[in-house]
mmCIF file of C-alpha atoms and ligand atoms in Angstrom:
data_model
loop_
_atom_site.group_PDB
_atom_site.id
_atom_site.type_symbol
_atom_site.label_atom_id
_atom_site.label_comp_id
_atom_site.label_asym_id
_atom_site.label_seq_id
_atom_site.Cartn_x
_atom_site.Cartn_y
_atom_site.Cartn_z
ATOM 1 C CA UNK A 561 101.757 116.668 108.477
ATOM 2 C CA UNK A 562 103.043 117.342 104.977
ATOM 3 C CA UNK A 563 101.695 114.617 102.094
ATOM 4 C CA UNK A 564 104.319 112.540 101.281
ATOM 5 C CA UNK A 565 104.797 111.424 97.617
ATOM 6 C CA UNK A 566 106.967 108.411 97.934
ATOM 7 C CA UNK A 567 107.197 106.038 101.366
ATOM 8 C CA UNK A 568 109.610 103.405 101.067
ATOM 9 C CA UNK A 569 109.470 100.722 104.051
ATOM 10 C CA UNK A 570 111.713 98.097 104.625
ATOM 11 C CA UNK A 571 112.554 97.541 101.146
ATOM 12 C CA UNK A 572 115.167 94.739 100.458
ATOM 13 C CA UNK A 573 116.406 94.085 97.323
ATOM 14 C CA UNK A 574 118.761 90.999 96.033
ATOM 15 C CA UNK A 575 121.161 89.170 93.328
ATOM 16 C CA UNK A 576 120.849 85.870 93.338
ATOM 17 C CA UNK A 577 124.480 84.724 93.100
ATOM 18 C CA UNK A 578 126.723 81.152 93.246
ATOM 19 C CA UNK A 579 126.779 81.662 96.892
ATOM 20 C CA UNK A 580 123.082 82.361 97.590
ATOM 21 C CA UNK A 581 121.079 85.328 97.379
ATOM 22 C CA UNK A 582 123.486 88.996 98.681
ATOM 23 C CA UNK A 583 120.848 91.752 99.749
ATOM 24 C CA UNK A 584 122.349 95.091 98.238
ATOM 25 C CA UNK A 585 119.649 97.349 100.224
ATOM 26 C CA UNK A 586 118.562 95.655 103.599
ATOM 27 C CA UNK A 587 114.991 97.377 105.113
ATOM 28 C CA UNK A 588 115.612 100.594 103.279
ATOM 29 C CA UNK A 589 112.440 103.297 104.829
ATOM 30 C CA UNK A 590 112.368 106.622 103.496
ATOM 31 C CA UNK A 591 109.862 109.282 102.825
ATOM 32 C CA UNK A 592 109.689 111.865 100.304
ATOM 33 C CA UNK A 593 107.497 114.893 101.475
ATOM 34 C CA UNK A 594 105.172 116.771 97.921
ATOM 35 C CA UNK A 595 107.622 119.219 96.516
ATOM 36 C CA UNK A 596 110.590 118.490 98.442
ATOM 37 C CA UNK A 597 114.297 117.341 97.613
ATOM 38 C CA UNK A 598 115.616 114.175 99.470
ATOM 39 C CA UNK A 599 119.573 113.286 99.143
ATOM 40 C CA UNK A 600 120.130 110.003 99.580
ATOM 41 C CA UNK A 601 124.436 109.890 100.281
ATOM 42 C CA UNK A 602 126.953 107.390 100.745
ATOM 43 C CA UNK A 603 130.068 105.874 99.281
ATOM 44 C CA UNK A 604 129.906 103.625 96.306
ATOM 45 C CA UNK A 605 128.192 100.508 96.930
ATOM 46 C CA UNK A 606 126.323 101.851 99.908
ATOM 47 C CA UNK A 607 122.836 100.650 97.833
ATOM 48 C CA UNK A 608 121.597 104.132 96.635
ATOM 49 C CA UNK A 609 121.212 103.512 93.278
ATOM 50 C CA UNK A 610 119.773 100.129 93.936
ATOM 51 C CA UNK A 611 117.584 101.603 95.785
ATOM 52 C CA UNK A 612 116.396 104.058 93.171
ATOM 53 C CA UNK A 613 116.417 100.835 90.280
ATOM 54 C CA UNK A 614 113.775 99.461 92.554
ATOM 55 C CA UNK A 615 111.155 102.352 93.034
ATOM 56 C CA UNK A 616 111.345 102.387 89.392
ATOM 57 C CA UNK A 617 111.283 98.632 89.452
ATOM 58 C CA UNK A 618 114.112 98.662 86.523
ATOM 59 C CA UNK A 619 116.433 96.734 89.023
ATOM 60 C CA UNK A 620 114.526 93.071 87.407
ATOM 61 C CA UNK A 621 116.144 94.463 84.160
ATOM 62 C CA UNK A 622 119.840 94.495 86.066
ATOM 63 C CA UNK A 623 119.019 90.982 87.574
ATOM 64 C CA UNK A 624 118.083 92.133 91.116
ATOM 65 C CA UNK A 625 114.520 91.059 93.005
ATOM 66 C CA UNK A 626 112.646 92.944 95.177
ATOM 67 C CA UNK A 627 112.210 90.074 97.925
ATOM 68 C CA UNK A 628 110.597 92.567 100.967
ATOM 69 C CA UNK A 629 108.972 95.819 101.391
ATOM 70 C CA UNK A 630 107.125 98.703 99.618
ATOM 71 C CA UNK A 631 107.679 101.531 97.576
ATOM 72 C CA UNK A 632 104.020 103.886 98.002
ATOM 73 C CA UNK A 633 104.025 106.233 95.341
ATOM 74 C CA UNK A 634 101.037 108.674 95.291
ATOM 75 C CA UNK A 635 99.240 105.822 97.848
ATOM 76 C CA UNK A 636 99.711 103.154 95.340
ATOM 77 C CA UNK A 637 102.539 100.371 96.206
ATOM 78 C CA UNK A 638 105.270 100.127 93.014
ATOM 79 C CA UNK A 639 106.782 96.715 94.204
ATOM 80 C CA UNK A 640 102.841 95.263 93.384
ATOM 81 C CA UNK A 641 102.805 96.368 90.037
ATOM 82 C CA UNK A 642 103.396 94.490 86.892
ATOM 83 C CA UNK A 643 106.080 95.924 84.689
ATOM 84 C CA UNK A 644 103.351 96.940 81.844
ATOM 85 C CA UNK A 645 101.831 99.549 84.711
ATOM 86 C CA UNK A 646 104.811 100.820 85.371
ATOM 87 C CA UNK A 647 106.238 101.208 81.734
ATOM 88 C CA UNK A 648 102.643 104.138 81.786
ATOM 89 C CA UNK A 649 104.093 105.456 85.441
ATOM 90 C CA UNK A 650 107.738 105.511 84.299
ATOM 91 C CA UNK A 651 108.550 108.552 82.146
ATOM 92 C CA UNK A 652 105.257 110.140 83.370
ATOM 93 C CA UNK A 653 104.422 110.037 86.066
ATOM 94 C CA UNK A 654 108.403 109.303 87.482
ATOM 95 C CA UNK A 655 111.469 110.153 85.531
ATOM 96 C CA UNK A 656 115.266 108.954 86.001
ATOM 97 C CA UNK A 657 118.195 110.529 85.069
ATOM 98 C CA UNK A 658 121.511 109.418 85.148
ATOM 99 C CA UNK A 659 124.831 109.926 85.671
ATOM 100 C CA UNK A 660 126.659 109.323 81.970
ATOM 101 C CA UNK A 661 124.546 111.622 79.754
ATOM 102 C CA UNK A 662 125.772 110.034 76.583
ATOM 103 C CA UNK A 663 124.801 106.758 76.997
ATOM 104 C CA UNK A 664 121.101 107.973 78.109
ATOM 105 C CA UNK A 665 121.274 109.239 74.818
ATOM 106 C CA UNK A 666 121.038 107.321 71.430
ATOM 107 C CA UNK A 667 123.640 107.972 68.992
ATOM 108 C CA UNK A 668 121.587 107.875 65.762
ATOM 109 C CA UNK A 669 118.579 110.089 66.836
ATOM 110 C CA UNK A 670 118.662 113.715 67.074
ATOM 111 C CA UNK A 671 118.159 115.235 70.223
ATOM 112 C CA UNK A 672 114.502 116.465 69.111
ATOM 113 C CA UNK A 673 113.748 113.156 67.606
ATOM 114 C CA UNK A 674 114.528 111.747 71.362
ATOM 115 C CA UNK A 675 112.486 114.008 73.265
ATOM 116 C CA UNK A 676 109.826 113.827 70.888
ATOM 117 C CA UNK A 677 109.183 109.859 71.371
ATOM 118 C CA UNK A 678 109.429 110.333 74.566
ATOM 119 C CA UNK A 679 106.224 112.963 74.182
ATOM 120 C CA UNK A 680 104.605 111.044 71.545
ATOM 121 C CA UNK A 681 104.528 107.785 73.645
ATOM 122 C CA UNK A 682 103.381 109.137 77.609
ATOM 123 C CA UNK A 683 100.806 111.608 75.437
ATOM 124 C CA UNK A 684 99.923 110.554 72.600
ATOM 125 C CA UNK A 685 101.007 113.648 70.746
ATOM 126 C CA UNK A 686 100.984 113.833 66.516
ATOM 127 C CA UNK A 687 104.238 114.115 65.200
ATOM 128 C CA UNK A 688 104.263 118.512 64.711
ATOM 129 C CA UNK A 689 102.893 118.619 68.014
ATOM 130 C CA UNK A 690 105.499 116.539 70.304
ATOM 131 C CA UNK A 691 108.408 118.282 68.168
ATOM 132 C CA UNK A 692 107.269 121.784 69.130
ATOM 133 C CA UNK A 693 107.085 120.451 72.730
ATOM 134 C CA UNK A 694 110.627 118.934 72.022
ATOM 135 C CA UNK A 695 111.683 122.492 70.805
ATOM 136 C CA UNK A 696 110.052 124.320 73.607
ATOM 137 C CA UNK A 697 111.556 121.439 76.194
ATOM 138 C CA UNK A 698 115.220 122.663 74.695
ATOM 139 C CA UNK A 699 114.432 126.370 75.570
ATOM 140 C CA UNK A 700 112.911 125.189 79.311
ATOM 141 C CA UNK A 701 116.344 123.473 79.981
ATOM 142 C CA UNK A 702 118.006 126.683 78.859
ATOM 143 C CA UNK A 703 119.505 125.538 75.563
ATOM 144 C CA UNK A 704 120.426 128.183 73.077
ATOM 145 C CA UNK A 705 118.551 128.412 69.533
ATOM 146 C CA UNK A 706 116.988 125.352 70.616
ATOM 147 C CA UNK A 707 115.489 124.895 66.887
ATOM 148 C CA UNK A 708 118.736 124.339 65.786
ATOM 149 C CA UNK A 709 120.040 121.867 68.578
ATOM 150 C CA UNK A 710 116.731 120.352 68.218
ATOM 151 C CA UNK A 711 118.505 119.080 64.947
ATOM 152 C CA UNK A 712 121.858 117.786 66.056
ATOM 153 C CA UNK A 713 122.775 114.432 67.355
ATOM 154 C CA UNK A 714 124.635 113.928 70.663
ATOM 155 C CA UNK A 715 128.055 113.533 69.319
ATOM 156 C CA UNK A 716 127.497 117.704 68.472
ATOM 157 C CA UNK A 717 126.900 118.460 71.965
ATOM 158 C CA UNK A 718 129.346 119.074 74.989
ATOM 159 C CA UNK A 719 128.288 116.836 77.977
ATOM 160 C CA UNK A 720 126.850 119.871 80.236
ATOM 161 C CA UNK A 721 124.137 120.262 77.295
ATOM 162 C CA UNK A 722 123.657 116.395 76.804
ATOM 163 C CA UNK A 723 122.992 116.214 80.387
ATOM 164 C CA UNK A 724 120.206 119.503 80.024
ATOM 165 C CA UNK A 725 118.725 117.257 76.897
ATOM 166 C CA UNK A 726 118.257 114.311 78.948
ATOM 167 C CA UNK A 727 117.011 116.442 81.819
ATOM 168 C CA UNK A 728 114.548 117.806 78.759
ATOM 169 C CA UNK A 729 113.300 114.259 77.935
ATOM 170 C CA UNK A 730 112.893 113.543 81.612
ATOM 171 C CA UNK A 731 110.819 116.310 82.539
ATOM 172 C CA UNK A 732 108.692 116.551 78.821
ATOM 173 C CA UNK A 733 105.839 114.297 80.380
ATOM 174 C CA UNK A 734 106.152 116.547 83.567
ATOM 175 C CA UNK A 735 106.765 113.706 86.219
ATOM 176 C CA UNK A 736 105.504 114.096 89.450
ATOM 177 C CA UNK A 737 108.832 112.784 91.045
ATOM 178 C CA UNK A 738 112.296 113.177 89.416
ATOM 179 C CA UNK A 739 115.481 110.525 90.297
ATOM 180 C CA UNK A 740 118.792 111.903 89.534
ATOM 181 C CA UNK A 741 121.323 109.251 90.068
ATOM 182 C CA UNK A 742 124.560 111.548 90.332
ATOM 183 C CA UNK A 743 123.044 113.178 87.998
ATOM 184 C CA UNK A 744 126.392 115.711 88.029
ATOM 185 C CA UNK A 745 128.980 113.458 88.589
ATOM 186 C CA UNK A 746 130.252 112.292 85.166
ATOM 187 C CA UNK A 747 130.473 116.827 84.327
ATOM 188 C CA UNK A 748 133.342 119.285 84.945
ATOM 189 C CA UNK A 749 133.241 120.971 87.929
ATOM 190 C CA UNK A 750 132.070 124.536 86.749
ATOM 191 C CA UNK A 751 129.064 122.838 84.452
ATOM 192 C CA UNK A 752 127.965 120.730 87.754
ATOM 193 C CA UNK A 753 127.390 124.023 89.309
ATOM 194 C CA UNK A 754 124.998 124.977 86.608
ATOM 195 C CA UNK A 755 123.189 121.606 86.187
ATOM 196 C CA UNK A 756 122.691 121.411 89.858
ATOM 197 C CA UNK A 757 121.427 125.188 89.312
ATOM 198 C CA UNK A 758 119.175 124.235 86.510
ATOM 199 C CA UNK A 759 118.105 121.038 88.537
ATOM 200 C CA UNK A 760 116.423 123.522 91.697
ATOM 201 C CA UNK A 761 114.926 125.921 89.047
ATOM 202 C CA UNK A 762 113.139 123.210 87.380
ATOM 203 C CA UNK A 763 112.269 121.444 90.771
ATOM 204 C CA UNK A 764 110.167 124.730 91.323
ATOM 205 C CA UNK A 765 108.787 125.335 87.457
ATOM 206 C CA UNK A 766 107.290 122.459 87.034
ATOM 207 C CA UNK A 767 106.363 121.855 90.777
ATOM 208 C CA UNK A 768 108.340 118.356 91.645
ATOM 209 C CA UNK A 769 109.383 116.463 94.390
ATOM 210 C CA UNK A 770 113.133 115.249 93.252
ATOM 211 C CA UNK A 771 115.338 111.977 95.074
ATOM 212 C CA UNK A 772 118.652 113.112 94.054
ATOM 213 C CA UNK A 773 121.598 110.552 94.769
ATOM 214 C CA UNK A 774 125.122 111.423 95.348
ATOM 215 C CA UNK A 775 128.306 110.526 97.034
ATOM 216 C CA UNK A 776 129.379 114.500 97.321
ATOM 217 C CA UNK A 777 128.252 115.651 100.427
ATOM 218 C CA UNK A 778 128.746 119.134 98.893
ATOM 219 C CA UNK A 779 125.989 118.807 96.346
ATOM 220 C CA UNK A 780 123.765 117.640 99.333
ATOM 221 C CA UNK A 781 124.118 121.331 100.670
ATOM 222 C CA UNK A 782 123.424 123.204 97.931
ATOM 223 C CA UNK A 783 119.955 121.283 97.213
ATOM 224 C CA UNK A 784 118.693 119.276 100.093
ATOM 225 C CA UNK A 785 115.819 119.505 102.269
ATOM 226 C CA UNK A 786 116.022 116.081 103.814
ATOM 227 C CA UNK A 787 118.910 113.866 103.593
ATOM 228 C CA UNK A 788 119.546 109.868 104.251
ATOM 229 C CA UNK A 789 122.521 108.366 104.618
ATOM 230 C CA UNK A 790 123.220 105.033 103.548
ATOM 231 C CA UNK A 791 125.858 102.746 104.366
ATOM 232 C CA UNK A 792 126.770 98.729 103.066
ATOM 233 C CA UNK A 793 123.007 98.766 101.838
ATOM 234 C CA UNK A 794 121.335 100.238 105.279
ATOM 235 C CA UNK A 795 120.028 103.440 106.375
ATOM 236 C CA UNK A 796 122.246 104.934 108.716
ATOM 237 C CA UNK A 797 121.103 108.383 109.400
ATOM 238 C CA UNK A 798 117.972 110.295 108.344
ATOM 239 C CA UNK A 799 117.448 113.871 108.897
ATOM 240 C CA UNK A 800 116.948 117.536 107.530
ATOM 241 C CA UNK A 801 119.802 118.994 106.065
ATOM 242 C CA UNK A 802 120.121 120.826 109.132
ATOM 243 C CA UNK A 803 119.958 118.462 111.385
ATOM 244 C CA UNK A 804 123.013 116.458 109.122
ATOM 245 C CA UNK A 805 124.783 119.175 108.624
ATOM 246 C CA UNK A 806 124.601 120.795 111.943
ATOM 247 C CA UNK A 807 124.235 117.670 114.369
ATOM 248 C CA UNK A 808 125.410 114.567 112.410
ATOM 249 C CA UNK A 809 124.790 111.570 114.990
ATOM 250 C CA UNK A 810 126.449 108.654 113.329
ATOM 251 C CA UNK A 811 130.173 108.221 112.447
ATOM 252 C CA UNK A 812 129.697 107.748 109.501
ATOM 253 C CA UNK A 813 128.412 110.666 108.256
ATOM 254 C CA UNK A 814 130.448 112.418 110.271
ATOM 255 C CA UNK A 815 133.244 110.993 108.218
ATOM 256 C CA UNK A 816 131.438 112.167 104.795
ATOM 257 C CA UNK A 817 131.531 115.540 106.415
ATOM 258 C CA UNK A 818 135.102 115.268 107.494
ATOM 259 C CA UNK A 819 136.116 114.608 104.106
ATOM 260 C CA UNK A 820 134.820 117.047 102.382
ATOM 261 C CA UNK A 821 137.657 118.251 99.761
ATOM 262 C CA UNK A 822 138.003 122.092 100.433
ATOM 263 C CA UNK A 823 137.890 121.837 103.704
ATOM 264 C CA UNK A 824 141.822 120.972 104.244
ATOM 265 C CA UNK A 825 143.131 123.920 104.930
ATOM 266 C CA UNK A 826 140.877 124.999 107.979
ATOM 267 C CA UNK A 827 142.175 121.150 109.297
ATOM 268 C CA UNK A 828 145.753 121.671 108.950
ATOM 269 C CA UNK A 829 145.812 120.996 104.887
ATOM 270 C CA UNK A 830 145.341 116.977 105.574
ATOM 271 C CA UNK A 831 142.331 115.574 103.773
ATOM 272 C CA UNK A 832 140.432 113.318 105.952
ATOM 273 C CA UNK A 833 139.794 109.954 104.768
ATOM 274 C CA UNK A 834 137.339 107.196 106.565
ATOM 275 C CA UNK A 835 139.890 104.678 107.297
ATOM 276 C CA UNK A 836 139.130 101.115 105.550
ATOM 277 C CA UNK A 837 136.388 100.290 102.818
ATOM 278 C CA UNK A 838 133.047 100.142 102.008
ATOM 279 C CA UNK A 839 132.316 95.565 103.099
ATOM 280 C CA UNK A 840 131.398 93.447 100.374
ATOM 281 C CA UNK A 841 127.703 93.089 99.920
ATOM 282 C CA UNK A 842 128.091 88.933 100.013
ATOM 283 C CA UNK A 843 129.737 89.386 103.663
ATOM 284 C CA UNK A 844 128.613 92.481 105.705
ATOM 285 C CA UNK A 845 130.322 92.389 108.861
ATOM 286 C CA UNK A 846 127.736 90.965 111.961
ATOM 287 C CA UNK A 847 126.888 94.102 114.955
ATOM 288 C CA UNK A 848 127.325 97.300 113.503
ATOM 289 C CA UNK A 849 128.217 96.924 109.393
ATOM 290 C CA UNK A 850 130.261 100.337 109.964
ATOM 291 C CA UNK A 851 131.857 99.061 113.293
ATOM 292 C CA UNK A 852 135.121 97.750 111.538
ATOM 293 C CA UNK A 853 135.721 101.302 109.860
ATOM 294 C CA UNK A 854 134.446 103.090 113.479
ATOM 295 C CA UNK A 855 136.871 105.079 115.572
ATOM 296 C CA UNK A 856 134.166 104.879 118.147
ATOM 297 C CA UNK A 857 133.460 101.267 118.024
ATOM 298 C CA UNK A 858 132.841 99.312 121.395
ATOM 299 C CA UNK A 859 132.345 95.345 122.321
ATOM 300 C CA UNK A 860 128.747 95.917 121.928
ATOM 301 C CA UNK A 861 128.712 96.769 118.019
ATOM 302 C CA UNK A 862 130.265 93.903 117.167
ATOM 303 C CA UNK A 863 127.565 91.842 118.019
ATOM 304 C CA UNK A 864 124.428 93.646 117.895
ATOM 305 C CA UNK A 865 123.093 95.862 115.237
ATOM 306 C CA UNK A 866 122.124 99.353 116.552
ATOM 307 C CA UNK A 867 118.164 99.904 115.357
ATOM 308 C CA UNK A 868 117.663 103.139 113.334
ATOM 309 C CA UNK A 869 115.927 105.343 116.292
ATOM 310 C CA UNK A 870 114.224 108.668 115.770
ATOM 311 C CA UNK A 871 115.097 111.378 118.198
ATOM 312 C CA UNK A 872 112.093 113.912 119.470
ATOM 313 C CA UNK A 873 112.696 116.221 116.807
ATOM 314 C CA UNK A 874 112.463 112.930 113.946
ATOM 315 C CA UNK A 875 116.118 112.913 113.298
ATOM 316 C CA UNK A 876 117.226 109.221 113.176
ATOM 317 C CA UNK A 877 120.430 107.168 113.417
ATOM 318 C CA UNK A 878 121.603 103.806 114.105
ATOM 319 C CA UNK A 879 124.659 103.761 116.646
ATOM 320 C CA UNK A 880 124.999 102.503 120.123
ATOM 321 C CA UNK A 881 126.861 105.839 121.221
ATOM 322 C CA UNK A 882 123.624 106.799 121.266
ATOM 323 C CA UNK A 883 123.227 105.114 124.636
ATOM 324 C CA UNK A 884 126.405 106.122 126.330
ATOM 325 C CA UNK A 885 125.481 109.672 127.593
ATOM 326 C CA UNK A 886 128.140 111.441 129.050
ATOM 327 C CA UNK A 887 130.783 109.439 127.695
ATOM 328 C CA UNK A 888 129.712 110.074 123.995
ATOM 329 C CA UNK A 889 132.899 110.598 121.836
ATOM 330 C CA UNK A 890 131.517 112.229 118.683
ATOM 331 C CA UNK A 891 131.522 115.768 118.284
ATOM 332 C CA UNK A 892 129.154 117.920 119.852
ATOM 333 C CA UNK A 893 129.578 116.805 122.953
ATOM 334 C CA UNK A 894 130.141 119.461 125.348
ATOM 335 C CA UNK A 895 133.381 117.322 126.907
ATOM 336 C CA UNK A 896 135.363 117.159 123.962
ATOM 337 C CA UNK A 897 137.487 119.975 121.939
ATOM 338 C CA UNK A 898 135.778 121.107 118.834
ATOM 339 C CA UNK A 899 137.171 123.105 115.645
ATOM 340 C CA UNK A 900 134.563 124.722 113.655
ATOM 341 C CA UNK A 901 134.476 124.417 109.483
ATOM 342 C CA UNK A 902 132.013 125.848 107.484
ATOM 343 C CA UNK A 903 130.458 123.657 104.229
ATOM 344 C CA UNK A 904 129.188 125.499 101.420
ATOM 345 C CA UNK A 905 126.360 127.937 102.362
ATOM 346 C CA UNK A 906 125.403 125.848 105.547
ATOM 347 C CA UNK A 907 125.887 127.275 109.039
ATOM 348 C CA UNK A 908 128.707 125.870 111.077
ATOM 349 C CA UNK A 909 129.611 121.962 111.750
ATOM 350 C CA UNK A 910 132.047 120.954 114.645
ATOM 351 C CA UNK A 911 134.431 118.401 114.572
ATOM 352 C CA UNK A 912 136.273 116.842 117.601
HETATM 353 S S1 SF4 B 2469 127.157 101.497 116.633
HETATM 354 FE FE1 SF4 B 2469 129.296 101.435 117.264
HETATM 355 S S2 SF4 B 2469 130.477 100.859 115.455
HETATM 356 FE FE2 SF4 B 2469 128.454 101.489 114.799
HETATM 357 S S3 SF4 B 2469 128.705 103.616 114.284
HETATM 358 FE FE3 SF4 B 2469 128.000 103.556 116.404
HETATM 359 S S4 SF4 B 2469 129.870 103.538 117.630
HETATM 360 FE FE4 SF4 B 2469 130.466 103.066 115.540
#
């Protein structure tokens, strides 16, 4: 069995509000194999980046609690630690970045300066040394003349390179686990390409595992090994890209896939939408949380909650159609008419 570098189990995180305390991730498990990429997709407000606030245990800082659960990393459990270990695990041993490069970035620093505290803190470095890290960090994320960008601010930079500095300042310490919290999502398209690009490269330089949150199912394909799919602060589905891709099991994600701009032409030029919104945190719906959005919904998952169940082959999802054999609406079942689309480089996914 491959060594996993981060196991999440049950993790449940909270804001205490007027109205009591609202769970934003409820019993969140995931696993993150040595050297792998997980996804973890979802609409807004599904609990990714909450979840990734609390394996770095920066969601105290936001005004969250962890109030159930574990984060292992390396065998040691994050949620136990006090926030003066973790200020010596975050930045080296786990880096974050995040979506809005410019405010990751300070204004008044140059963009050496910044990677160079960073350097200076995690190792200890003397001041020549971390800035001809800093330097050689600029040329790693492919910046041009990176002696003179080592001298600008960020105000001098486009946001494609701002986003390659901070990537520079995450990896400097060379983290055994990178988070990238839509790490592309704030860039034009053609520059998300190349970050995303840049991301994989790096992934295999400097020999890290990488959690990479987004709500683009499309950026899932082109980096992915496994990917979990969260909805109203609950796993949903958990899987290999494949298997997601390939033989999505829940609604849900077969709604992400369905909606999948580019795609509209093959469907009849319609973009598909999941019908409704993503519940409130303070008043998930009882049963199934996605039953009130679910074409497929029955009696049953309005009362009960479907328990996240791992097929044979350890694919996992939580929905009740599981149980109905034969009668199973979703696509893939040999009963119903299928269309076939293709998504980015993956093979082919049916739709009913
Ligand atoms: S359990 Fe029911 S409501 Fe929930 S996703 Fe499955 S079919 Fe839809």
């Amino acid at each position: 069995m491959a060594e996993k570098i981060l196991e999440i189990r049950n993790l449940t995180t909270g804001f205490l509000t007027d109205g009591g305390m609202v769970k934003a991730t409820d019993r969140v498990s995931l696993d993150i194999e040595k050297g792998k990429t997980l996804c973890v997709v979802g609409e807004s407000g599904s609990g990714k980046s909450v979840t990734a606030l609390s394996v770095m245990r920066l969601i105290e800082y936001a005004g969250g609690m962890i109030t159930e659960g574990e984060a292992r990393f390396d065998k040691q459990d994050l949620v136990q630690k006090s926030q003066l270990d973790m200020l010596n695990i975050r930045g080296s041993r786990i880096a974050m970045i995040f979506q809005d490069p410019m405010s990751a970035l300070n204004p008044v620093f140059t963009v050496g300066e910044q990677i160079a505290e960073s350097l200076r803190t995690h190792k200890r470095l003397s001041k020549k040394e971390a800035w001809r890290q800093s330097v050689d960090m600029l040329r790693r994320v492919r910046i041009p003349d990176p002696e003179i960008r080592a001298r600008q601010y960020p105000h001098e930079m486009s946001g494609g390179m701002c986003q390659r500095v901070v990537i520079a300042m995450a990896l400097a310490c060379n983290p055994e686990l990178l988070i990238a919290d839509e790490p592309t999502s704030a860039l034009d398209v053609t520059v998300q390409a190349q970050i995303l690009e840049l991301l994989l490269q790096l992934k295999q330089e400097f020999r890290m595992s990488m959690l990479l949150i987004t709500h683009d199912m499309g950026v899932a394909a082109e980096v992915a090994d496994r990917i979990t799919v969260m909805y109203a602060g609950a796993v949903v589905e958990e899987g290999t890209a494949a298997d997601i891709f390939e033989r999505p099991r829940h609604p849900y994600t077969i709604g992400l896939l369905q909606s999948i701009p580019g795609l509209e032409g093959e469907r009849g030029g319609e973009l598909y939408t999941i019908r409704g919104a993503i519940p409130p945190l303070s008043n998930i719906p009882p049963g199934c949380r996605f039953h009130p959005r679910c074409l497929y919904a029955m009696d049953l998952c309005r009362t009960n909650e479907p328990p996240l169940r791992r097929s044979l082959s350890g694919h996992m999802a939580a929905c009740w159609l599981d149980d109905t054999g034969a009668e199973d609406p979703r696509p893939g079942n040999p009963n119903n008419r299928e269309t076939k689309v293709t998504i980015g480089n993956r093979p082919e996914v049916t739709f009913p």
